[in-house]
Amino acid sequence: MKLLPLSCVVLAFTVVHAFRYEDLVEHVDSHQEQYVQVLREWVAVESDSSDVSKRAELHRMMNMTADKLRAMGGDVMLVDVGEQELPDGQMLALPKVVTAQFISNPQKPTVCVYGHVDVQPGKLEDGWATEPYNLTEINGNLYGRGVSDNKAPVLAWIHAVEAYQALNMELPVNVKFIIEGMEETGSNGLDAMIVAQKDTFLGDVDYIIISDCGWLSLRPALTYGTRGNCYFSAEIQGPKQDLHSGVYGGTVIEPMTDLIGILDTLISPTGKILIPGIREAVAPLSDEEWKTYQDIEFDVENFKNKLGVSELMYNNKVDLLAHMWRYPTVSIHGIEGAFSAPGTKTVIPAKVNAKFSIRQVPNLDPAVVEKQVSEYLQAAFARRKSPNKLKVTMLIGAKPWLADTQHGLYEAGKKAVKRVFNVEPDMIREGGTIPVARTFQDVTGKGIIMIPIGGFDDGIHSQNEKISRYNYLEGTKLFIAYLHEVAQIQKSGV
Ligand SMILES: CC(C)C[C@H](N)C(=O)NCC(=O)O
């Protein structure tokens, strides 16, 4: 007599249960300590993509992500996306991109969840109240660098799949993951990977889901647009080394004075971008769009108080939301080479390098903006008749993304939000940038939705970044509910 292998016997007796939301919710609630513990382990990895000295940590983070998905039975790959050239010409390996697939039934629709596990820099001395890489819970909030942007949302998606598996419920749709490690610095290497895998990994994907953003208020939201970003460096080189300002001040034309002078020509004090061609190219605000913003519940006073400022650029809701989401803006981020430590060093820096960015909206084109900005700054510099040398470089050129909210993905999102939170979601745009959103749209032509679970006050990129335990857990339930709802799109043919 031939004996069946044990795995077949187990499979033959495994009972597959129908979708029962209440059981899945109970599973999430009873596993919350495990979810927080995994988040703690992920936050402890300093996966700062902007600091090349932390590259080993970033590689470790990608391996941990792959291990987690593999342990759940996913078909996991670590995709090599090449190298990055550093300013000194050195080449550095990019973190591999993790792809994973959980195919329950090839007849079902397939979603692809995109997320990232790299983070912005975080240092205690920047003013954090707790160690940035040591997850700390205070009053129901989980503090740590990268918790909201984007480690907890990525884990919430993983736990959503895990919950179905744990309860032997068939996944309502096939689920794929693309998790990268360079989002915070422009998603280097990812666009090429998406293009290369258009007909393979992405070939059978029906919908793309991104949860790398936040709510506008305490009300859950669905996001249908992001701004892009053109990120520049403007470097001015003067004398061959730093100089004593007492000994040499008054004799040389100082690079920092030149730099501040040209930076001041970028934007007016009232927020008007002064580079010709940029404001003119922006898609006009339609009446319909104006009405959408008008209908959103948003308390300008609260917003102002949260930021701790006495005045905003705009005092009415529509202008404020429009300038947050659908108009470009210039931000000056920092100056390399400038004296920035406490104390009173009296130096003339020999070389300074400003970093600034211009958020992109429909119908701006980063390639055109690059030319406009370079020519404008070179002309402003030429007017100063300085002997110093200016070099302008665009380091990131990410396009904006805008979705069709009539797509069934959004109706499914509304139903999932209603099930979990018993409210209608805010329909919002996002002022920040997720470079790959537009690439997914252009390359695959598939429907894309952003489903945020981050709170409006999570402080991403800032000191004391957090996500509430509530958002982490309810967010996991939202993703569970969404997988069920998205499966209905196909059935009703929306
Ligand atoms: C709120 C953003 C869309 C979140 C995203 N992870 C991000 O920080 N992108 C980089 C940026 O500068 O906007």
JSON list of N, CA and C in Angstrom, two decimals, residues 38 42 67 90 97 171 209 269 293 296 298 339 417 473 494:
[
{"chain": "A", "resi": 38, "resn": "VAL", "atom": "N", "xyz": [6.82, 43.31, 16.26]},
{"chain": "A", "resi": 38, "resn": "VAL", "atom": "CA", "xyz": [7.49, 43.28, 14.94]},
{"chain": "A", "resi": 38, "resn": "VAL", "atom": "C", "xyz": [7.83, 44.71, 14.52]},
{"chain": "A", "resi": 42, "resn": "TRP", "atom": "N", "xyz": [11.46, 46.28, 13.49]},
{"chain": "A", "resi": 42, "resn": "TRP", "atom": "CA", "xyz": [11.71, 46.99, 12.22]},
{"chain": "A", "resi": 42, "resn": "TRP", "atom": "C", "xyz": [12.21, 48.41, 12.47]},
{"chain": "A", "resi": 67, "resn": "ASP", "atom": "N", "xyz": [12.39, 38.03, 4.59]},
{"chain": "A", "resi": 67, "resn": "ASP", "atom": "CA", "xyz": [12.25, 36.87, 5.49]},
{"chain": "A", "resi": 67, "resn": "ASP", "atom": "C", "xyz": [10.83, 36.77, 6.03]},
{"chain": "A", "resi": 90, "resn": "GLN", "atom": "N", "xyz": [32.06, 57.56, -6.63]},
{"chain": "A", "resi": 90, "resn": "GLN", "atom": "CA", "xyz": [32.04, 56.19, -6.10]},
{"chain": "A", "resi": 90, "resn": "GLN", "atom": "C", "xyz": [30.69, 55.52, -6.40]},
{"chain": "A", "resi": 97, "resn": "VAL", "atom": "N", "xyz": [15.08, 45.39, -4.20]},
{"chain": "A", "resi": 97, "resn": "VAL", "atom": "CA", "xyz": [13.64, 45.58, -4.04]},
{"chain": "A", "resi": 97, "resn": "VAL", "atom": "C", "xyz": [13.03, 44.20, -3.74]},
{"chain": "A", "resi": 171, "resn": "LEU", "atom": "N", "xyz": [-7.72, 34.01, 0.55]},
{"chain": "A", "resi": 171, "resn": "LEU", "atom": "CA", "xyz": [-7.57, 35.44, 0.24]},
{"chain": "A", "resi": 171, "resn": "LEU", "atom": "C", "xyz": [-8.59, 35.82, -0.83]},
{"chain": "A", "resi": 209, "resn": "ILE", "atom": "N", "xyz": [-2.13, 49.37, -5.03]},
{"chain": "A", "resi": 209, "resn": "ILE", "atom": "CA", "xyz": [-2.55, 50.02, -3.77]},
{"chain": "A", "resi": 209, "resn": "ILE", "atom": "C", "xyz": [-1.31, 50.56, -3.06]},
{"chain": "A", "resi": 269, "resn": "PRO", "atom": "N", "xyz": [7.98, 86.67, -0.48]},
{"chain": "A", "resi": 269, "resn": "PRO", "atom": "CA", "xyz": [7.53, 86.43, 0.91]},
{"chain": "A", "resi": 269, "resn": "PRO", "atom": "C", "xyz": [6.08, 85.96, 0.97]},
{"chain": "A", "resi": 293, "resn": "TYR", "atom": "N", "xyz": [-13.07, 70.95, -2.56]},
{"chain": "A", "resi": 293, "resn": "TYR", "atom": "CA", "xyz": [-12.30, 71.44, -1.41]},
{"chain": "A", "resi": 293, "resn": "TYR", "atom": "C", "xyz": [-13.23, 72.12, -0.40]},
{"chain": "A", "resi": 296, "resn": "ILE", "atom": "N", "xyz": [-14.91, 69.75, 2.00]},
{"chain": "A", "resi": 296, "resn": "ILE", "atom": "CA", "xyz": [-14.11, 68.98, 2.97]},
{"chain": "A", "resi": 296, "resn": "ILE", "atom": "C", "xyz": [-14.15, 69.66, 4.34]},
{"chain": "A", "resi": 298, "resn": "PHE", "atom": "N", "xyz": [-12.48, 70.81, 7.36]},
{"chain": "A", "resi": 298, "resn": "PHE", "atom": "CA", "xyz": [-11.08, 71.06, 7.70]},
{"chain": "A", "resi": 298, "resn": "PHE", "atom": "C", "xyz": [-11.02, 72.36, 8.50]},
{"chain": "A", "resi": 339, "resn": "PHE", "atom": "N", "xyz": [28.31, 76.80, 8.46]},
{"chain": "A", "resi": 339, "resn": "PHE", "atom": "CA", "xyz": [28.52, 76.54, 9.88]},
{"chain": "A", "resi": 339, "resn": "PHE", "atom": "C", "xyz": [27.15, 76.40, 10.54]},
{"chain": "A", "resi": 417, "resn": "VAL", "atom": "N", "xyz": [-13.99, 51.57, 4.41]},
{"chain": "A", "resi": 417, "resn": "VAL", "atom": "CA", "xyz": [-13.91, 52.58, 5.49]},
{"chain": "A", "resi": 417, "resn": "VAL", "atom": "C", "xyz": [-15.20, 52.56, 6.31]},
{"chain": "A", "resi": 473, "resn": "LEU", "atom": "N", "xyz": [-3.77, 49.31, 14.31]},
{"chain": "A", "resi": 473, "resn": "LEU", "atom": "CA", "xyz": [-4.67, 48.14, 14.36]},
{"chain": "A", "resi": 473, "resn": "LEU", "atom": "C", "xyz": [-5.89, 48.31, 13.47]},
{"chain": "A", "resi": 494, "resn": "VAL", "atom": "N", "xyz": [-17.69, 46.75, -12.15]},
{"chain": "A", "resi": 494, "resn": "VAL", "atom": "CA", "xyz": [-17.58, 48.23, -12.08]},
{"chain": "A", "resi": 494, "resn": "VAL", "atom": "C", "xyz": [-16.33, 48.70, -12.80]}
]
